[in-house]
């Protein structure tokens, strides 16, 4: 092999080492720092390059599996079985990318793919084409094997980015055809090599920047979650503090209440008096009853809202608290449900809302919300329709409810009781460990 082709092979294995590092980092967590792992990866691929130069496919394939298994096992958090599995994937993708590149060259350039008996510029084009195919396939596989938190983000921009390497393959293959049909000067040959390298590494850099932006987005999301939890805690303690102040005032007044009850001569009068102060006691007992801060905050919010609208709001959440539902999801779900309930109840004569969350069985928790409602809801079968003028805007609340129910594999149903003029929503959530 000529000196030029040997230099191209060196470049090829440096690129493969880089792709290995990128791929391994996407599917697993590193056990070593980059300052330690990168030199070992380069050393491993230097060994593979030496084996490759002997032109023995069997020994090359075996060495790829062995070296990559050792690198995966020693540098990343993988079992020996998984390391061996991923190594076979790398070898299979490497072989597959060669065959795919052959097909692309035959289709676009109308020329045979012969990686040994070609000029150095054509050989370089074939290497760049096959490495781009190799890179694309591994990126797709890495996305499949990637850690769960990475999959939660919208993957559409990720797959759209594959347009660039695919178009780069087409462009490189066309230039390959041009280089065969015309003799390139030394200057044009250098420019061709530089352009191909620039195209190749542009693809890599774009994917790296995208991965960095995804990681930053996840970190930002975590920080927002922490901030929201801190704000929830602050609001929760404000509610508790205000409740304590109200309770101190009530405790101060209880002496006068007891004296008043003692001086009453008739039982019915005492009963009516006790009934008049009972709602105040209920208000205190509703704070912190569920051991779920977000749920308690939402209940507290709607207790005050219903008081201002003269709606009787009853709550029973002592046997379940949906603590496995994320705070943001629980807030969206209950706020949408209770907003609709409040809006319907305040238009009725007997304004009532009842919220119950309880264990329905060992595997399910149930949420039932019933409210007074003077007219049956607008629906198509079991699908509710908004009756508000801006249907596009207000339909979002119903979609949000269904989205969260689906997210937690829940079951949703509703009923309207004509005899009692009551609308009831029932949601069942499977319990998660």
Short mmCIF file of C-alpha atoms in Angstrom, two decimals, residues 44-430:
data_model
loop_
_atom_site.label_atom_id
_atom_site.label_comp_id
_atom_site.label_asym_id
_atom_site.label_seq_id
_atom_site.Cartn_x
_atom_site.Cartn_y
_atom_site.Cartn_z
CA UNK A 44 -6.67 0.33 21.24
CA UNK A 45 -7.42 1.65 17.76
CA UNK A 46 -3.69 1.93 17.00
CA UNK A 47 -3.52 -1.83 17.63
CA UNK A 48 -6.52 -2.34 15.33
CA UNK A 49 -4.78 -0.30 12.61
CA UNK A 50 -1.69 -2.51 12.80
CA UNK A 51 -3.85 -5.65 12.51
CA UNK A 52 -5.80 -4.12 9.59
CA UNK A 53 -2.61 -3.55 7.58
CA UNK A 54 -2.09 -7.33 7.37
CA UNK A 55 -5.17 -7.53 5.10
CA UNK A 56 -6.74 -10.43 7.02
CA UNK A 57 -10.48 -9.96 7.47
CA UNK A 58 -10.83 -12.69 10.11
CA UNK A 59 -8.05 -11.37 12.35
CA UNK A 60 -9.29 -7.80 11.84
CA UNK A 61 -12.83 -8.71 12.90
CA UNK A 62 -11.65 -10.74 15.90
CA UNK A 63 -9.33 -7.95 17.05
CA UNK A 64 -12.16 -5.37 16.80
CA UNK A 65 -14.40 -7.49 19.06
CA UNK A 66 -11.62 -8.17 21.60
CA UNK A 67 -10.22 -4.63 21.79
CA UNK A 68 -13.64 -2.93 21.91
CA UNK A 69 -14.86 -5.37 24.59
CA UNK A 70 -11.85 -4.52 26.76
CA UNK A 71 -12.37 -0.79 26.23
CA UNK A 72 -16.08 -0.95 27.04
CA UNK A 73 -15.53 -3.11 30.13
CA UNK A 74 -12.59 -1.18 31.59
CA UNK A 75 -13.58 2.41 30.76
CA UNK A 76 -17.40 2.38 30.96
CA UNK A 77 -20.08 1.10 33.33
CA UNK A 78 -20.86 -2.06 31.39
CA UNK A 79 -20.97 -5.72 32.23
CA UNK A 80 -18.78 -8.13 30.28
CA UNK A 81 -21.83 -9.49 28.48
CA UNK A 82 -23.02 -6.03 27.44
CA UNK A 83 -19.49 -5.01 26.42
CA UNK A 84 -19.22 -8.05 24.17
CA UNK A 85 -22.67 -7.34 22.73
CA UNK A 86 -21.80 -3.73 21.92
CA UNK A 87 -18.50 -4.82 20.36
CA UNK A 88 -20.31 -7.16 17.99
CA UNK A 89 -22.61 -4.26 17.12
CA UNK A 90 -19.60 -2.10 16.23
CA UNK A 91 -18.10 -4.84 14.06
CA UNK A 92 -21.44 -5.53 12.37
CA UNK A 93 -22.00 -1.83 11.67
CA UNK A 94 -18.47 -1.51 10.31
CA UNK A 95 -19.02 -4.37 7.85
CA UNK A 96 -22.50 -3.13 7.00
CA UNK A 97 -21.27 0.41 6.32
CA UNK A 98 -18.78 -0.96 3.76
CA UNK A 99 -21.55 -2.76 1.85
CA UNK A 100 -23.86 0.27 2.04
CA UNK A 101 -21.06 2.50 0.75
CA UNK A 102 -20.50 0.10 -2.15
CA UNK A 103 -24.17 0.39 -3.06
CA UNK A 104 -24.14 4.19 -2.81
CA UNK A 105 -21.05 4.48 -5.02
CA UNK A 106 -22.52 2.08 -7.56
CA UNK A 107 -25.82 3.96 -7.58
CA UNK A 108 -24.59 7.56 -7.68
CA UNK A 109 -21.15 7.35 -9.25
CA UNK A 110 -21.94 4.40 -11.54
CA UNK A 111 -18.60 2.86 -10.57
CA UNK A 112 -17.34 -0.19 -8.74
CA UNK A 113 -16.31 0.16 -5.11
CA UNK A 114 -12.77 -1.23 -4.85
CA UNK A 115 -11.14 0.07 -1.72
CA UNK A 116 -7.69 -1.32 -2.59
CA UNK A 117 -7.15 -0.89 -6.36
CA UNK A 118 -8.00 2.81 -6.74
CA UNK A 119 -6.10 6.09 -6.67
CA UNK A 120 -5.49 7.72 -3.31
CA UNK A 121 -8.04 10.50 -3.87
CA UNK A 122 -10.75 7.98 -4.79
CA UNK A 123 -9.71 5.76 -1.90
CA UNK A 124 -10.05 8.74 0.44
CA UNK A 125 -13.55 9.48 -0.93
CA UNK A 126 -14.56 5.85 -0.35
CA UNK A 127 -13.19 5.94 3.19
CA UNK A 128 -15.03 9.19 4.00
CA UNK A 129 -18.27 7.78 2.53
CA UNK A 130 -18.07 4.53 4.49
CA UNK A 131 -17.13 6.36 7.72
CA UNK A 132 -20.07 8.73 7.32
CA UNK A 133 -22.39 5.74 6.87
CA UNK A 134 -20.73 4.11 9.90
CA UNK A 135 -21.26 7.29 11.93
CA UNK A 136 -24.93 7.65 10.94
CA UNK A 137 -25.79 4.03 11.80
CA UNK A 138 -24.03 4.20 15.17
CA UNK A 139 -25.74 7.49 16.03
CA UNK A 140 -29.13 5.89 15.34
CA UNK A 141 -28.24 2.81 17.42
CA UNK A 142 -26.88 5.00 20.22
CA UNK A 143 -30.18 6.86 20.28
CA UNK A 144 -31.98 3.56 20.76
CA UNK A 145 -29.64 2.40 23.55
CA UNK A 146 -29.26 5.86 25.09
CA UNK A 147 -30.07 6.50 28.74
CA UNK A 148 -33.77 6.91 29.52
CA UNK A 149 -33.61 10.60 30.46
CA UNK A 150 -32.23 11.47 27.02
CA UNK A 151 -35.30 9.93 25.36
CA UNK A 152 -37.70 12.21 27.15
CA UNK A 153 -36.79 15.10 24.90
CA UNK A 154 -38.33 15.71 21.53
CA UNK A 155 -36.36 13.54 19.09
CA UNK A 156 -37.65 15.21 15.91
CA UNK A 157 -34.72 17.73 15.60
CA UNK A 158 -32.31 14.86 16.22
CA UNK A 159 -33.57 12.80 13.29
CA UNK A 160 -33.77 15.89 11.04
CA UNK A 161 -30.04 16.42 11.60
CA UNK A 162 -29.40 13.15 9.76
CA UNK A 163 -30.17 15.06 6.56
CA UNK A 164 -26.73 16.67 6.74
CA UNK A 165 -24.61 13.48 6.83
CA UNK A 166 -26.83 11.90 4.17
CA UNK A 167 -26.41 14.90 1.88
CA UNK A 168 -22.67 14.88 2.64
CA UNK A 169 -22.46 11.27 1.44
CA UNK A 170 -24.13 12.21 -1.83
CA UNK A 171 -21.80 15.19 -2.27
CA UNK A 172 -18.65 13.16 -1.50
CA UNK A 173 -19.70 10.43 -3.95
CA UNK A 174 -20.31 12.98 -6.70
CA UNK A 175 -16.87 14.50 -6.13
CA UNK A 176 -15.45 10.99 -6.27
CA UNK A 177 -16.93 10.57 -9.72
CA UNK A 178 -15.52 13.92 -10.81
CA UNK A 179 -12.04 13.03 -9.56
CA UNK A 180 -12.11 9.82 -11.61
CA UNK A 181 -13.18 11.53 -14.84
CA UNK A 182 -10.64 14.36 -14.56
CA UNK A 183 -7.03 14.54 -13.45
CA UNK A 184 -6.65 16.66 -10.34
CA UNK A 185 -3.68 18.92 -9.90
CA UNK A 186 -1.73 18.77 -6.67
CA UNK A 187 -3.40 21.97 -5.50
CA UNK A 188 -6.89 20.73 -6.33
CA UNK A 189 -6.10 17.37 -4.73
CA UNK A 190 -5.13 19.11 -1.48
CA UNK A 191 -8.26 21.28 -1.65
CA UNK A 192 -10.36 18.16 -2.27
CA UNK A 193 -8.87 16.39 0.74
CA UNK A 194 -9.36 19.49 2.91
CA UNK A 195 -12.97 19.92 1.76
CA UNK A 196 -13.80 16.27 2.45
CA UNK A 197 -12.24 16.50 5.92
CA UNK A 198 -14.16 19.70 6.59
CA UNK A 199 -17.45 18.07 5.57
CA UNK A 200 -16.74 15.01 7.70
CA UNK A 201 -15.84 16.89 10.87
CA UNK A 202 -18.63 19.44 10.37
CA UNK A 203 -21.07 16.56 10.76
CA UNK A 204 -19.34 15.41 13.92
CA UNK A 205 -19.20 18.88 15.45
CA UNK A 206 -22.89 19.51 14.80
CA UNK A 207 -23.88 16.28 16.54
CA UNK A 208 -21.57 17.05 19.47
CA UNK A 209 -23.05 20.54 19.84
CA UNK A 210 -26.53 19.02 19.74
CA UNK A 211 -25.65 16.49 22.47
CA UNK A 212 -24.15 19.28 24.60
CA UNK A 213 -27.29 21.38 24.14
CA UNK A 214 -29.43 18.36 25.11
CA UNK A 215 -27.37 17.82 28.26
CA UNK A 216 -27.61 21.54 29.10
CA UNK A 217 -31.37 21.38 28.55
CA UNK A 218 -31.64 18.42 30.94
CA UNK A 219 -29.54 20.22 33.55
CA UNK A 220 -31.69 23.34 33.14
CA UNK A 221 -34.81 21.21 33.52
CA UNK A 222 -33.39 19.70 36.71
CA UNK A 223 -32.57 23.18 38.05
CA UNK A 224 -36.09 24.37 37.23
CA UNK A 225 -37.52 21.33 39.01
CA UNK A 226 -35.38 22.10 42.07
CA UNK A 227 -36.43 25.75 41.93
CA UNK A 228 -40.09 24.79 41.64
CA UNK A 229 -39.76 22.39 44.57
CA UNK A 230 -38.14 25.16 46.62
CA UNK A 231 -40.95 27.54 45.71
CA UNK A 232 -43.53 24.87 46.57
CA UNK A 233 -41.87 24.33 49.95
CA UNK A 234 -41.88 28.07 50.62
CA UNK A 235 -45.54 28.38 49.65
CA UNK A 236 -46.39 25.30 51.71
CA UNK A 237 -44.73 26.70 54.84
CA UNK A 238 -46.50 30.03 54.26
CA UNK A 239 -49.82 28.20 54.23
CA UNK A 240 -48.87 26.25 57.37
CA UNK A 241 -47.72 29.44 59.10
CA UNK A 242 -50.93 31.26 58.21
CA UNK A 243 -52.96 28.26 59.37
CA UNK A 244 -51.09 28.27 62.68
CA UNK A 245 -51.82 31.96 63.14
CA UNK A 246 -55.50 31.41 62.38
CA UNK A 247 -55.53 28.46 64.77
CA UNK A 248 -53.97 30.57 67.54
CA UNK A 249 -56.70 33.16 67.03
CA UNK A 250 -59.35 30.44 67.05
CA UNK A 251 -57.80 28.86 70.16
CA UNK A 252 -57.94 32.24 71.85
CA UNK A 253 -61.61 32.55 70.96
CA UNK A 254 -62.54 28.97 71.88
CA UNK A 255 -62.88 29.95 75.55
CA UNK A 256 -65.61 32.41 74.65
CA UNK A 257 -67.26 29.80 72.42
CA UNK A 258 -67.33 27.26 75.27
CA UNK A 259 -68.78 29.81 77.68
CA UNK A 260 -71.44 30.68 75.13
CA UNK A 261 -72.34 27.01 74.64
CA UNK A 262 -72.43 26.41 78.41
CA UNK A 263 -74.90 29.23 78.94
CA UNK A 264 -77.30 27.94 76.30
CA UNK A 265 -80.44 26.38 77.72
CA UNK A 266 -81.60 24.40 74.70
CA UNK A 267 -79.77 21.55 72.99
CA UNK A 268 -80.84 22.67 69.51
CA UNK A 269 -79.38 26.12 70.09
CA UNK A 270 -76.05 24.61 71.19
CA UNK A 271 -76.09 22.32 68.16
CA UNK A 272 -76.70 25.23 65.78
CA UNK A 273 -73.91 27.21 67.41
CA UNK A 274 -71.46 24.32 67.10
CA UNK A 275 -72.44 23.88 63.47
CA UNK A 276 -71.63 27.54 62.84
CA UNK A 277 -68.03 27.22 64.10
CA UNK A 278 -67.43 23.74 62.67
CA UNK A 279 -66.34 24.99 59.19
CA UNK A 280 -63.45 26.83 60.84
CA UNK A 281 -62.25 23.56 62.37
CA UNK A 282 -62.57 21.83 58.97
CA UNK A 283 -60.38 24.51 57.43
CA UNK A 284 -57.57 23.74 59.86
CA UNK A 285 -57.86 19.98 59.43
CA UNK A 286 -57.50 20.25 55.64
CA UNK A 287 -53.96 21.59 55.84
CA UNK A 288 -51.27 18.93 55.60
CA UNK A 289 -53.65 16.00 55.65
CA UNK A 290 -52.32 14.19 52.61
CA UNK A 291 -48.55 14.29 53.27
CA UNK A 292 -48.18 15.48 49.67
CA UNK A 293 -47.19 19.14 49.64
CA UNK A 294 -48.41 19.89 46.14
CA UNK A 295 -51.76 18.22 46.79
CA UNK A 296 -52.16 20.09 50.09
CA UNK A 297 -51.34 23.39 48.37
CA UNK A 298 -53.91 22.80 45.66
CA UNK A 299 -56.56 21.82 48.22
CA UNK A 300 -55.77 24.91 50.28
CA UNK A 301 -56.04 27.10 47.18
CA UNK A 302 -59.48 25.79 46.23
CA UNK A 303 -60.78 25.89 49.80
CA UNK A 304 -60.19 29.64 49.81
CA UNK A 305 -61.50 30.04 46.26
CA UNK A 306 -64.70 28.11 47.05
CA UNK A 307 -65.21 30.12 50.25
CA UNK A 308 -65.13 33.32 48.22
CA UNK A 309 -67.74 31.89 45.81
CA UNK A 310 -69.95 30.32 48.53
CA UNK A 311 -69.28 26.82 47.22
CA UNK A 312 -69.26 23.90 49.65
CA UNK A 313 -65.93 22.16 48.97
CA UNK A 314 -65.51 18.77 50.67
CA UNK A 315 -62.23 16.82 50.55
CA UNK A 316 -61.35 13.23 51.42
CA UNK A 317 -57.74 12.37 50.60
CA UNK A 318 -56.67 10.47 53.71
CA UNK A 319 -56.12 7.01 52.19
CA UNK A 320 -54.12 7.98 49.06
CA UNK A 321 -52.19 11.04 47.92
CA UNK A 322 -50.87 10.24 44.37
CA UNK A 323 -47.30 10.86 45.55
CA UNK A 324 -45.97 9.02 42.46
CA UNK A 325 -47.41 11.69 40.16
CA UNK A 326 -44.93 14.49 39.43
CA UNK A 327 -45.79 17.84 41.03
CA UNK A 328 -46.13 19.59 37.66
CA UNK A 329 -48.45 16.86 36.37
CA UNK A 330 -50.53 16.79 39.55
CA UNK A 331 -50.85 20.58 39.48
CA UNK A 332 -51.92 20.61 35.82
CA UNK A 333 -54.39 17.77 36.33
CA UNK A 334 -56.12 19.03 39.49
CA UNK A 335 -56.11 22.70 38.52
CA UNK A 336 -57.83 21.92 35.23
CA UNK A 337 -60.33 19.56 36.87
CA UNK A 338 -61.12 21.87 39.78
CA UNK A 339 -61.30 25.00 37.62
CA UNK A 340 -63.96 23.29 35.52
CA UNK A 341 -65.75 22.09 38.66
CA UNK A 342 -65.76 25.55 40.24
CA UNK A 343 -67.02 27.17 37.03
CA UNK A 344 -69.88 24.66 36.76
CA UNK A 345 -70.78 24.68 40.49
CA UNK A 346 -71.01 28.46 40.87
CA UNK A 347 -73.77 28.53 38.23
CA UNK A 348 -75.99 26.18 40.28
CA UNK A 349 -78.32 26.81 43.18
CA UNK A 350 -76.79 24.25 45.54
CA UNK A 351 -73.08 24.87 44.98
CA UNK A 352 -71.15 21.72 45.89
CA UNK A 353 -67.81 20.09 45.02
CA UNK A 354 -66.49 16.81 46.46
CA UNK A 355 -62.90 15.62 45.85
CA UNK A 356 -61.96 12.09 46.89
CA UNK A 357 -58.64 10.32 46.38
CA UNK A 358 -58.52 6.79 47.75
CA UNK A 359 -57.04 3.34 47.25
CA UNK A 360 -59.45 1.39 45.09
CA UNK A 361 -57.46 -1.84 45.34
CA UNK A 362 -53.91 -2.98 45.95
CA UNK A 363 -52.96 -1.98 42.43
CA UNK A 364 -55.06 1.13 41.74
CA UNK A 365 -55.72 4.55 43.27
CA UNK A 366 -58.90 6.38 42.33
CA UNK A 367 -59.60 10.09 42.00
CA UNK A 368 -63.27 11.10 41.92
CA UNK A 369 -64.42 14.67 41.56
CA UNK A 370 -68.13 15.45 41.65
CA UNK A 371 -69.70 18.88 41.37
CA UNK A 372 -73.14 20.35 41.00
CA UNK A 373 -73.92 21.05 37.33
CA UNK A 374 -77.26 22.41 36.12
CA UNK A 375 -77.02 21.14 32.52
CA UNK A 376 -75.55 17.97 30.98
CA UNK A 377 -72.12 18.49 29.38
CA UNK A 378 -71.69 18.72 25.63
CA UNK A 379 -70.19 15.45 24.43
CA UNK A 380 -69.76 13.16 21.47
CA UNK A 381 -70.06 9.69 22.95
CA UNK A 382 -67.67 9.79 25.90
CA UNK A 383 -65.58 12.61 24.44
CA UNK A 384 -66.31 15.91 26.18
CA UNK A 385 -66.61 19.11 24.17
CA UNK A 386 -65.96 22.59 25.51
CA UNK A 387 -68.94 24.92 25.53
CA UNK A 388 -66.83 28.08 25.69
CA UNK A 389 -66.59 30.48 22.77
CA UNK A 390 -62.85 30.12 22.22
CA UNK A 391 -62.93 26.36 21.70
CA UNK A 392 -59.31 26.18 20.54
CA UNK A 393 -58.01 27.83 23.71
CA UNK A 394 -60.26 26.16 26.27
CA UNK A 395 -60.01 22.71 24.67
CA UNK A 396 -56.38 22.65 25.80
CA UNK A 397 -57.47 21.98 29.41
CA UNK A 398 -59.28 18.79 28.45
CA UNK A 399 -56.33 17.66 26.32
CA UNK A 400 -53.93 18.33 29.20
CA UNK A 401 -56.02 16.17 31.53
CA UNK A 402 -56.08 13.27 29.05
CA UNK A 403 -52.36 13.63 28.31
CA UNK A 404 -51.47 13.23 32.00
CA UNK A 405 -53.90 10.34 32.47
CA UNK A 406 -52.29 8.57 29.49
CA UNK A 407 -48.79 9.36 30.76
CA UNK A 408 -49.46 7.39 33.96
CA UNK A 409 -51.40 4.63 32.16
CA UNK A 410 -54.57 5.72 33.92
CA UNK A 411 -58.24 5.23 33.04
CA UNK A 412 -60.61 8.17 32.62
CA UNK A 413 -64.41 8.20 32.76
CA UNK A 414 -67.20 10.64 33.53
CA UNK A 415 -70.92 10.50 34.38
CA UNK A 416 -73.75 13.00 34.60
CA UNK A 417 -76.58 12.26 37.04
CA UNK A 418 -79.72 13.98 35.84
CA UNK A 419 -81.67 13.35 39.06
CA UNK A 420 -79.11 15.09 41.30
CA UNK A 421 -77.71 17.46 38.65
CA UNK A 422 -74.21 16.23 39.40
CA UNK A 423 -71.22 15.79 37.10
CA UNK A 424 -68.66 13.20 38.23
CA UNK A 425 -65.16 12.57 36.93
CA UNK A 426 -63.44 9.28 37.77
CA UNK A 427 -59.73 8.60 37.14
CA UNK A 428 -57.96 5.39 38.11
CA UNK A 429 -54.15 5.38 38.42
CA UNK A 430 -52.14 2.15 38.63
#
